[in-house]
Short mmCIF file of C-alpha atoms in Angstrom, two decimals:
data_model
loop_
_atom_site.label_atom_id
_atom_site.label_comp_id
_atom_site.label_asym_id
_atom_site.label_seq_id
_atom_site.Cartn_x
_atom_site.Cartn_y
_atom_site.Cartn_z
CA MET A 2 -26.92 -2.06 1.78
CA THR A 3 -25.53 -1.73 5.32
CA ASP A 4 -23.69 0.82 6.21
CA ILE A 5 -21.63 -1.56 8.61
CA LEU A 6 -18.60 -2.57 6.94
CA LYS A 7 -15.59 -5.17 8.50
CA VAL A 8 -12.05 -4.35 7.07
CA ALA A 9 -8.95 -6.22 8.12
CA ALA A 10 -5.44 -5.30 7.88
CA ALA A 11 -2.54 -7.58 7.39
CA GLN A 12 0.04 -6.99 9.94
CA ILE A 13 2.47 -10.23 9.07
CA ALA A 14 5.62 -10.49 7.86
CA PRO A 15 6.46 -11.40 4.21
CA VAL A 16 8.86 -14.56 3.11
CA PHE A 17 11.71 -11.90 2.68
CA LEU A 18 12.43 -11.76 -0.83
CA ASP A 19 10.48 -15.52 -1.79
CA ARG A 20 7.07 -14.26 -4.02
CA GLU A 21 6.06 -18.01 -4.34
CA ALA A 22 5.96 -18.43 -0.06
CA SER A 23 4.93 -14.94 0.70
CA THR A 24 1.83 -15.37 -2.25
CA LYS A 25 1.31 -18.13 0.00
CA LYS A 26 1.11 -16.57 2.84
CA ILE A 27 -0.87 -14.09 1.71
CA VAL A 28 -4.12 -16.54 0.16
CA GLU A 29 -3.85 -18.11 3.75
CA THR A 30 -4.88 -14.43 5.29
CA ILE A 31 -7.19 -13.73 3.04
CA GLU A 32 -8.65 -16.78 4.06
CA GLU A 33 -8.06 -16.69 7.90
CA ALA A 34 -10.21 -12.38 7.19
CA ALA A 35 -12.95 -13.82 5.22
CA ASP A 36 -13.21 -16.45 8.01
CA GLN A 37 -13.86 -13.35 10.38
CA GLY A 38 -15.96 -12.00 8.44
CA ALA A 39 -13.83 -9.44 6.45
CA GLN A 40 -14.72 -7.54 3.23
CA LEU A 41 -11.66 -5.83 2.67
CA VAL A 42 -8.56 -7.11 4.14
CA ALA A 43 -5.24 -4.79 3.14
CA PHE A 44 -1.10 -5.93 3.31
CA GLY A 45 1.45 -3.51 3.63
CA GLU A 46 3.64 -1.39 1.26
CA THR A 47 5.69 -3.98 -1.44
CA PHE A 48 4.50 -6.65 0.86
CA LEU A 49 4.98 -9.38 -2.10
CA PRO A 50 8.09 -10.07 -2.15
CA ALA A 51 9.15 -7.07 0.60
CA TYR A 52 10.33 -4.09 0.95
CA PRO A 53 14.30 -2.79 0.29
CA LEU A 54 14.92 -2.27 3.49
CA TRP A 55 18.82 -3.18 2.90
CA LEU A 56 19.11 0.36 0.56
CA PRO A 57 20.13 2.40 4.59
CA ARG A 58 22.25 -0.46 5.16
CA THR A 59 24.54 -1.05 2.45
CA ASP A 60 25.49 2.33 0.87
CA ALA A 61 23.11 1.89 -2.04
CA ALA A 62 23.98 5.38 -3.34
CA LYS A 63 27.71 4.04 -4.12
CA PHE A 64 27.77 4.44 -7.75
CA ASP A 65 28.16 1.16 -9.72
CA SER A 66 28.09 -0.97 -7.16
CA ASP A 67 28.37 -4.59 -7.38
CA VAL A 68 26.58 -4.83 -3.96
CA GLN A 69 23.62 -3.17 -5.47
CA LYS A 70 23.46 -4.82 -8.55
CA GLU A 71 23.44 -8.05 -6.89
CA LEU A 72 20.86 -7.01 -4.69
CA HIS A 73 19.01 -5.27 -7.33
CA ALA A 74 18.75 -7.89 -9.55
CA LEU A 75 17.61 -10.70 -6.69
CA TYR A 76 15.03 -8.32 -6.11
CA LEU A 77 14.08 -8.14 -9.97
CA ALA A 78 13.80 -11.49 -9.54
CA GLN A 79 11.65 -11.72 -6.73
CA SER A 80 9.37 -9.08 -8.17
CA VAL A 81 5.75 -8.89 -9.72
CA SER A 82 4.86 -9.17 -13.34
CA ILE A 83 0.89 -9.24 -13.40
CA GLU A 84 0.89 -9.99 -17.25
CA ASP A 85 2.57 -13.15 -16.54
CA GLY A 86 -0.19 -13.81 -13.41
CA LEU A 87 1.46 -13.81 -10.84
CA LEU A 88 -1.10 -12.74 -8.98
CA THR A 89 -3.98 -15.67 -9.95
CA SER A 90 -3.91 -17.31 -6.91
CA ILE A 91 -4.53 -14.09 -4.96
CA CYS A 92 -7.12 -13.08 -7.28
CA LYS A 93 -8.83 -17.11 -7.20
CA ILE A 94 -9.20 -16.23 -3.61
CA ALA A 95 -10.25 -13.14 -2.88
CA GLY A 96 -12.98 -14.23 -5.78
CA GLU A 97 -14.06 -17.31 -4.29
CA ARG A 98 -14.54 -15.69 -0.78
CA LYS A 99 -15.87 -12.71 -1.92
CA ILE A 100 -13.23 -10.24 -0.43
CA SER A 101 -12.09 -7.21 -1.42
CA VAL A 102 -7.98 -6.64 -1.28
CA VAL A 103 -4.92 -4.18 -0.82
CA LEU A 104 -1.83 -5.32 -1.81
CA GLY A 105 1.28 -3.53 -1.95
CA ILE A 106 3.64 -4.98 -4.10
CA ALA A 107 7.65 -4.65 -5.97
CA GLU A 108 5.69 -4.68 -9.80
CA ARG A 109 7.76 -5.60 -12.75
CA THR A 110 6.09 -4.30 -15.80
CA ALA A 111 6.20 -4.97 -19.44
CA ASP A 112 4.82 -1.58 -20.37
CA ARG A 113 8.26 -0.04 -18.80
CA GLY A 114 10.22 -2.22 -20.49
CA GLY A 115 10.12 -5.04 -17.81
CA HIS A 116 13.60 -4.14 -15.58
CA THR A 117 12.14 -1.29 -13.67
CA VAL A 118 10.55 -1.91 -10.00
CA TYR A 119 7.57 0.05 -9.35
CA CYS A 120 6.16 0.97 -5.75
CA SER A 121 2.93 -0.32 -6.48
CA CYS A 122 -0.91 -0.65 -5.06
CA VAL A 123 -3.17 -3.64 -6.29
CA PHE A 124 -6.77 -3.49 -5.88
CA ILE A 125 -8.30 -6.87 -6.23
CA ASP A 126 -12.27 -6.43 -6.23
CA ALA A 127 -14.37 -9.00 -4.23
CA ASN A 128 -14.63 -10.87 -7.44
CA GLY A 129 -11.27 -11.57 -7.97
CA GLN A 130 -10.73 -9.28 -10.28
CA ILE A 131 -8.01 -6.52 -10.45
CA ALA A 132 -9.74 -3.39 -10.59
CA SER A 133 -6.30 -1.00 -10.75
CA VAL A 134 -2.89 -0.82 -10.27
CA HIS A 135 -1.63 2.46 -8.77
CA ARG A 136 2.39 3.34 -9.10
CA LYS A 137 3.65 5.58 -6.58
CA LEU A 138 4.13 8.95 -7.76
CA MET A 139 7.30 9.29 -5.99
CA PRO A 140 9.57 7.17 -4.36
CA THR A 141 10.96 8.42 -0.82
CA TYR A 142 14.51 9.37 -0.12
CA GLU A 143 16.88 5.94 -0.94
CA GLU A 144 13.79 4.28 -2.23
CA ARG A 145 14.59 6.34 -5.71
CA LEU A 146 17.55 4.42 -5.93
CA SER A 147 15.49 1.49 -6.37
CA TRP A 148 11.73 1.94 -7.48
CA GLY A 149 10.80 4.17 -10.36
CA THR A 150 8.59 6.67 -10.74
CA GLY A 151 5.09 6.37 -10.94
CA ASP A 152 1.82 7.92 -12.91
CA GLY A 153 -1.85 8.96 -12.13
CA ALA A 154 -3.26 5.76 -13.70
CA GLY A 155 -3.93 4.58 -10.22
CA LEU A 156 -5.91 7.48 -8.97
CA VAL A 157 -8.89 6.26 -8.88
CA THR A 158 -11.60 5.02 -6.15
CA HIS A 159 -13.70 1.89 -5.59
CA PRO A 160 -16.92 0.64 -4.30
CA VAL A 161 -16.65 -1.78 -1.03
CA GLY A 162 -20.23 -2.00 0.24
CA SER A 163 -21.47 1.22 1.33
CA PHE A 164 -18.15 3.21 1.17
CA THR A 165 -15.52 3.99 -1.61
CA VAL A 166 -12.11 3.00 -1.36
CA GLY A 167 -9.04 4.51 -2.16
CA ALA A 168 -5.43 3.92 -1.25
CA LEU A 169 -1.66 5.28 -1.40
CA ASN A 170 1.69 4.37 -0.93
CA CYS A 171 3.18 5.74 2.50
CA TRP A 172 4.91 8.95 1.94
CA GLU A 173 2.31 9.56 -0.50
CA ASN A 174 -0.64 9.99 2.34
CA TRP A 175 1.78 13.01 3.07
CA MET A 176 0.76 14.56 -0.17
CA PRO A 177 -2.17 16.90 -0.11
CA LEU A 178 -2.46 16.45 -4.14
CA ALA A 179 -2.41 13.44 -4.50
CA ARG A 180 -4.78 13.19 -1.42
CA THR A 181 -7.52 15.80 -2.54
CA ALA A 182 -7.82 13.55 -6.27
CA LEU A 183 -8.88 10.49 -4.11
CA TYR A 184 -10.93 12.53 -2.18
CA ALA A 185 -12.72 14.13 -5.30
CA ALA A 186 -13.43 10.54 -6.89
CA GLY A 187 -15.25 10.25 -3.37
CA GLU A 188 -12.98 8.49 -1.06
CA ASP A 189 -14.22 7.96 2.16
CA LEU A 190 -11.99 4.91 3.26
CA HIS A 191 -8.83 5.66 2.72
CA VAL A 192 -6.29 2.80 3.18
CA ALA A 193 -2.67 3.91 3.77
CA LEU A 194 0.20 1.13 2.96
CA TRP A 195 3.21 1.38 5.02
CA PRO A 196 6.46 -0.80 5.13
CA GLY A 197 6.16 -0.58 9.00
CA GLY A 198 6.56 1.35 11.80
CA SER A 199 4.20 3.23 14.06
CA VAL A 200 6.41 6.11 14.16
CA LEU A 201 4.99 6.74 10.17
CA THR A 202 1.55 5.68 11.12
CA GLU A 203 0.81 7.78 14.59
CA ASP A 204 0.30 11.27 13.37
CA ILE A 205 -0.35 11.14 9.60
CA THR A 206 -3.78 8.56 9.92
CA ARG A 207 -5.25 10.21 12.82
CA PHE A 208 -4.83 13.55 10.87
CA ILE A 209 -6.10 12.11 7.13
CA ALA A 210 -9.07 11.06 8.99
CA ARG A 211 -9.92 14.42 10.47
CA GLU A 212 -8.95 16.11 6.86
CA ALA A 213 -10.65 13.76 5.27
CA ARG A 214 -13.82 13.12 7.17
CA SER A 215 -13.10 9.62 6.11
CA TYR A 216 -11.98 6.23 7.68
CA VAL A 217 -8.34 5.63 7.70
CA LEU A 218 -7.29 2.53 7.61
CA SER A 219 -3.41 2.25 7.95
CA VAL A 220 -1.68 -1.27 7.29
CA GLY A 221 2.18 -2.26 8.10
CA SER A 222 4.66 -5.09 7.82
CA VAL A 223 6.48 -6.71 10.87
CA ILE A 224 10.32 -7.44 10.24
CA ARG A 225 12.41 -8.61 12.31
CA GLU A 226 15.84 -10.27 12.09
CA SER A 227 14.43 -13.79 12.07
CA ASP A 228 12.33 -13.12 8.89
CA ILE A 229 15.24 -12.66 6.86
CA PRO A 230 16.54 -15.84 5.61
CA GLU A 231 19.85 -16.97 6.20
CA ASP A 232 20.89 -17.41 2.73
CA VAL A 233 19.96 -13.77 1.75
CA PRO A 234 23.21 -12.04 0.24
CA TYR A 235 24.55 -9.28 2.95
CA ARG A 236 22.41 -10.21 5.40
CA SER A 237 24.59 -9.32 7.83
CA ALA A 238 24.48 -5.53 6.69
CA MET A 239 21.02 -5.07 7.05
CA CYS A 240 20.10 -6.66 10.49
CA SER A 241 21.41 -6.96 13.89
CA PRO A 242 21.08 -10.18 15.73
CA GLY A 243 17.09 -9.84 17.10
CA GLU A 244 16.52 -6.53 15.74
CA THR A 245 13.20 -5.34 14.87
CA ILE A 246 13.36 -3.55 11.74
CA TYR A 247 9.74 -2.82 11.59
CA ASN A 248 6.87 -3.17 14.19
CA GLY A 249 4.15 -2.93 12.23
CA GLY A 250 2.48 0.03 13.60
CA SER A 251 -0.95 -0.66 11.75
CA CYS A 252 -4.07 1.20 13.05
CA VAL A 253 -7.53 2.36 12.01
CA ALA A 254 -8.95 6.17 12.38
CA GLY A 255 -12.21 7.55 12.31
CA PRO A 256 -13.69 10.12 10.32
CA ASP A 257 -13.78 12.25 13.12
CA GLY A 258 -9.90 11.44 13.43
CA GLN A 259 -9.93 9.80 16.89
CA TRP A 260 -8.67 6.01 17.67
CA ILE A 261 -11.07 3.10 16.24
CA THR A 262 -7.63 0.95 17.11
CA ALA A 263 -4.38 2.58 17.74
CA PRO A 264 -1.17 1.33 16.58
CA VAL A 265 -0.48 -1.90 16.88
CA THR A 266 3.37 -2.71 17.37
CA ASP A 267 5.83 -6.30 18.02
CA ARG A 268 3.68 -8.30 16.66
CA GLU A 269 2.15 -10.55 13.61
CA ALA A 270 -1.63 -9.94 13.78
CA LEU A 271 -4.75 -9.59 11.73
CA ILE A 272 -6.12 -6.51 12.91
CA ILE A 273 -10.14 -6.66 12.99
CA ALA A 274 -12.59 -3.29 13.01
CA GLU A 275 -15.91 -2.25 11.81
CA VAL A 276 -16.70 0.54 10.22
CA ASP A 277 -19.83 2.56 10.18
CA HIS A 278 -20.70 4.82 7.11
CA LYS A 279 -23.42 6.74 8.90
CA ARG A 280 -20.68 8.22 10.98
CA VAL A 281 -18.18 9.41 8.03
CA ARG A 282 -22.11 11.36 6.50
CA ALA A 283 -22.69 12.38 10.03
CA GLU A 284 -18.64 14.05 10.17
CA ARG A 285 -19.19 15.48 6.32
CA GLN A 286 -22.19 17.47 7.62
CA ASN A 287 -19.75 20.32 8.47
CA PHE A 288 -16.18 19.97 6.65
CA ASP A 289 -16.92 17.83 3.09
CA PRO A 290 -13.57 18.61 1.76
CA THR A 291 -14.09 18.22 -2.08
CA GLY A 292 -18.20 18.72 -1.56
CA HIS A 293 -19.39 21.96 0.06
CA TYR A 294 -15.99 23.09 2.13
CA SER A 295 -14.51 23.38 -1.37
CA ARG A 296 -14.14 26.27 -3.84
CA PRO A 297 -13.42 24.67 -7.61
CA ASP A 298 -14.01 28.73 -9.09
CA VAL A 299 -10.54 28.95 -6.99
CA LEU A 300 -9.00 26.01 -6.04
CA GLN A 301 -8.68 23.12 -7.97
CA ILE A 302 -6.57 20.47 -9.31
CA THR A 303 -6.37 18.71 -12.70
CA VAL A 304 -5.33 14.80 -12.81
CA ASP A 305 -3.90 13.30 -15.35
CA ARG A 306 -4.92 9.18 -15.23
CA ARG A 307 -3.54 7.95 -18.44
CA ARG A 308 -1.05 5.37 -18.04
CA GLN A 309 2.66 6.78 -19.77
CA THR A 310 5.11 4.41 -20.96
CA GLY A 311 8.07 5.01 -22.60
CA ALA A 312 7.25 3.89 -26.41
CA HIS A 313 3.96 3.75 -28.39
CA PHE A 314 4.25 1.36 -31.02
CA ILE A 315 2.16 1.58 -34.33
CA ASP A 316 2.41 -1.27 -36.55
CA ASP A 317 0.01 -2.01 -39.90
#
């Protein structure tokens, strides 16, 4: 098995709140990444069908708001029910092209009643199988007005070539114990999903890489005023003419904390980088956060990876 892995950050714009059209764009981007030799491609936080950027721009905290009800109803209608096969075409192309996919989705899930959205990170392996679904542990600030809180079921890692890959959503990456759970599961390539923006990625990407002695791939979307369709309700409140709402900021840092690809901004791009497992092994010589530089007799965490549900039905 070679030490070299080619990875890709899909810094592209979703077709805002259009699940079908965004899915088509994802499939095309996976094809492009595979054509360039990538063995893993990642998409931003809730890329499918979109990040709920309207929340801070439409007074989302106003109780019983007709505006928020209409937008939430639309979001639910366009969100992703995995049980209904809405990722089938994405899984199919991943399996055909033998490429792993890390995809941010707004998940509408039957095991929690089907009417709450979760910020989920889906790992699809190179056989086209959904290997894990991680629901964001704690939505950030106003996101709590749109998303439910997740659980630990997705705090797992997966082999991709010689690497062990884990992923977290946005500000979960600031949660020391969530990171530690993935480190302890052998992670040496960390994927950080963001809505998009260099202000989010430029500091923490290098910090995590340095702390973990791992590669870190941060991926965010680009969303401009021109990417919001004219028929989206309350569009004028969401964006100003010519505005760039999210500028991307996708980047890759090495296990020494130095840039391999510094944050890319203000354009759609498929950002390709080669990562070398030998560099991970070299940097772990003097620091391995859950290995030789840990003290489990003094400090350890317990991670509950059971999927949480609202009811357990017992039928004859």
